Amino acid sequence: MRLVLLGPPGAGKGTQASALAARFGVPHVSTGDILRENVSGGTELGREAQAFMDRGDLVPDDLVNRMVADRLAHADAAAGFLLDGYPRTVPQALVLEELLAGREEPLDGVLRFVVDLSELLQRLSARREIEGRADDSEEAVRRRFEEYRAKTRPLEDFYAERGLVREVDAVGAVEEVTERAIAAVDGHHGADLQGRATGRGRSDVT
Ligand code: ADP
């Protein structure tokens, strides 16, 4: 199973990704987590990435692309993977497409988590209290949404054109959302959802 999770900050991708990865028996590859590990470990990569992350800006594509290529080369990703937070730009999506074409392993689907903006903002301010992530400050959250709108949102069309998008209503109990995501993958595995999947009339982050 090779899946990409797509959705704005606060959509719950990370939480759902862990549950789905366990269910499908594939590794959960979160670029945000890998970057944060590098920052806390004080690696060269972490030093390069930290300022971008703290501001809520995207880290440069080539850095993230190299990081993901390395991660997907590990043996545990041979049977599949769940990508959380990557790709986040069209150039990243093109690099991933080429990488997977080289392995003759196209994506099975892209799960798009749909949550409206007021719910997202509430979740992020609640998380700020609990986790104290540097990029959950008001200013950084604003930047992360700007980055999402400008650079990540175009991926919805990029993947819809390829017939890969399955929408998941991501409001509700965590387990409920997980079940919806599984149903979206199972129910439509291999089916062409083009009509429903283009996501016209989106309600989130417009
Ligand atoms: P969220 O989805 O909550 O905004 P993530 O944990 O996925 O947060 O990512 C945190 C930060 O890590 C991003 O704001 C960005 O700076 C960096 N990052 C993660 N993935 C990517 C990526 N694919 N491309 C560029 N930057 C990334």
Coordinates of C-alpha atoms in Angstrom, one line a residue, residues 87-174:
P87 CA 4.9 16.0 -1.1
R88 CA 3.9 19.5 -0.2
T89 CA 4.7 21.3 -3.4
V90 CA 4.2 20.4 -7.1
P91 CA 8.0 20.1 -7.6
Q92 CA 8.2 17.6 -4.7
A93 CA 5.2 15.7 -6.2
L94 CA 7.1 15.5 -9.6
V95 CA 10.2 14.2 -7.9
L96 CA 8.2 11.6 -6.0
E97 CA 6.4 10.5 -9.2
E98 CA 9.7 10.0 -10.9
L99 CA 11.2 8.1 -8.0
L100 CA 8.2 5.8 -7.8
A101 CA 8.2 5.3 -11.6
G102 CA 11.8 4.2 -11.4
R103 CA 10.7 1.5 -8.9
E104 CA 7.6 0.7 -10.9
E105 CA 5.6 1.4 -7.8
P106 CA 2.9 4.0 -8.5
L107 CA 0.8 5.5 -5.7
D108 CA -2.4 3.7 -4.8
G109 CA -4.1 6.8 -3.6
V110 CA -4.0 10.2 -2.0
L111 CA -6.2 10.7 1.0
R112 CA -7.4 14.3 1.3
F113 CA -8.4 15.2 4.9
V114 CA -11.2 17.8 4.8
V115 CA -11.7 20.1 7.8
D116 CA -13.1 23.6 7.8
L117 CA -10.9 26.5 8.8
S118 CA -12.5 27.5 12.1
E119 CA -12.1 23.9 13.4
L120 CA -8.5 23.8 12.2
L121 CA -7.7 27.0 14.1
Q122 CA -9.3 25.7 17.2
R123 CA -7.4 22.5 17.1
L124 CA -4.1 24.3 16.6
S125 CA -4.6 26.7 19.5
A126 CA -5.5 23.7 21.7
R127 CA -2.3 22.0 20.6
R128 CA -0.3 25.1 21.3
E129 CA -1.3 24.8 24.9
I130 CA -0.4 21.1 25.2
E131 CA 2.6 20.5 23.0
G132 CA 4.3 23.9 22.9
R133 CA 5.6 23.3 19.3
A134 CA 7.8 26.2 18.2
D135 CA 5.8 26.6 15.0
D136 CA 2.4 26.7 16.7
S137 CA 2.8 30.4 17.6
E138 CA 0.1 32.6 16.0
E139 CA 2.5 34.1 13.5
A140 CA 4.0 30.7 12.4
V141 CA 0.5 29.1 12.1
R142 CA -0.5 32.0 9.8
R143 CA 2.6 31.4 7.7
R144 CA 1.9 27.6 7.6
F145 CA -1.6 28.3 6.2
E146 CA -0.2 30.8 3.7
E147 CA 2.3 28.2 2.6
Y148 CA -0.4 25.6 2.4
R149 CA -2.7 27.7 0.2
A150 CA 0.1 28.9 -2.1
K151 CA 2.2 25.7 -2.5
T152 CA 0.4 22.6 -1.3
R153 CA -3.2 23.3 -2.3
P154 CA -2.3 22.9 -6.1
L155 CA -1.5 19.3 -5.3
E156 CA -5.2 18.6 -4.9
D157 CA -5.6 19.3 -8.6
F158 CA -2.3 17.6 -9.5
Y159 CA -3.5 14.3 -7.9
A160 CA -7.2 14.7 -8.9
E161 CA -6.0 14.8 -12.5
R162 CA -4.3 11.5 -11.9
G163 CA -7.6 10.0 -10.5
L164 CA -5.9 9.4 -7.1
V165 CA -7.7 11.6 -4.6
R166 CA -10.1 10.1 -2.0
E167 CA -11.7 12.6 0.3
V168 CA -12.0 11.9 4.0
D169 CA -14.3 13.9 6.3
A170 CA -11.8 14.5 9.1
V171 CA -14.1 16.0 11.7
G172 CA -15.2 13.6 14.4
A173 CA -13.7 11.1 16.9
V174 CA -10.2 9.9 15.9

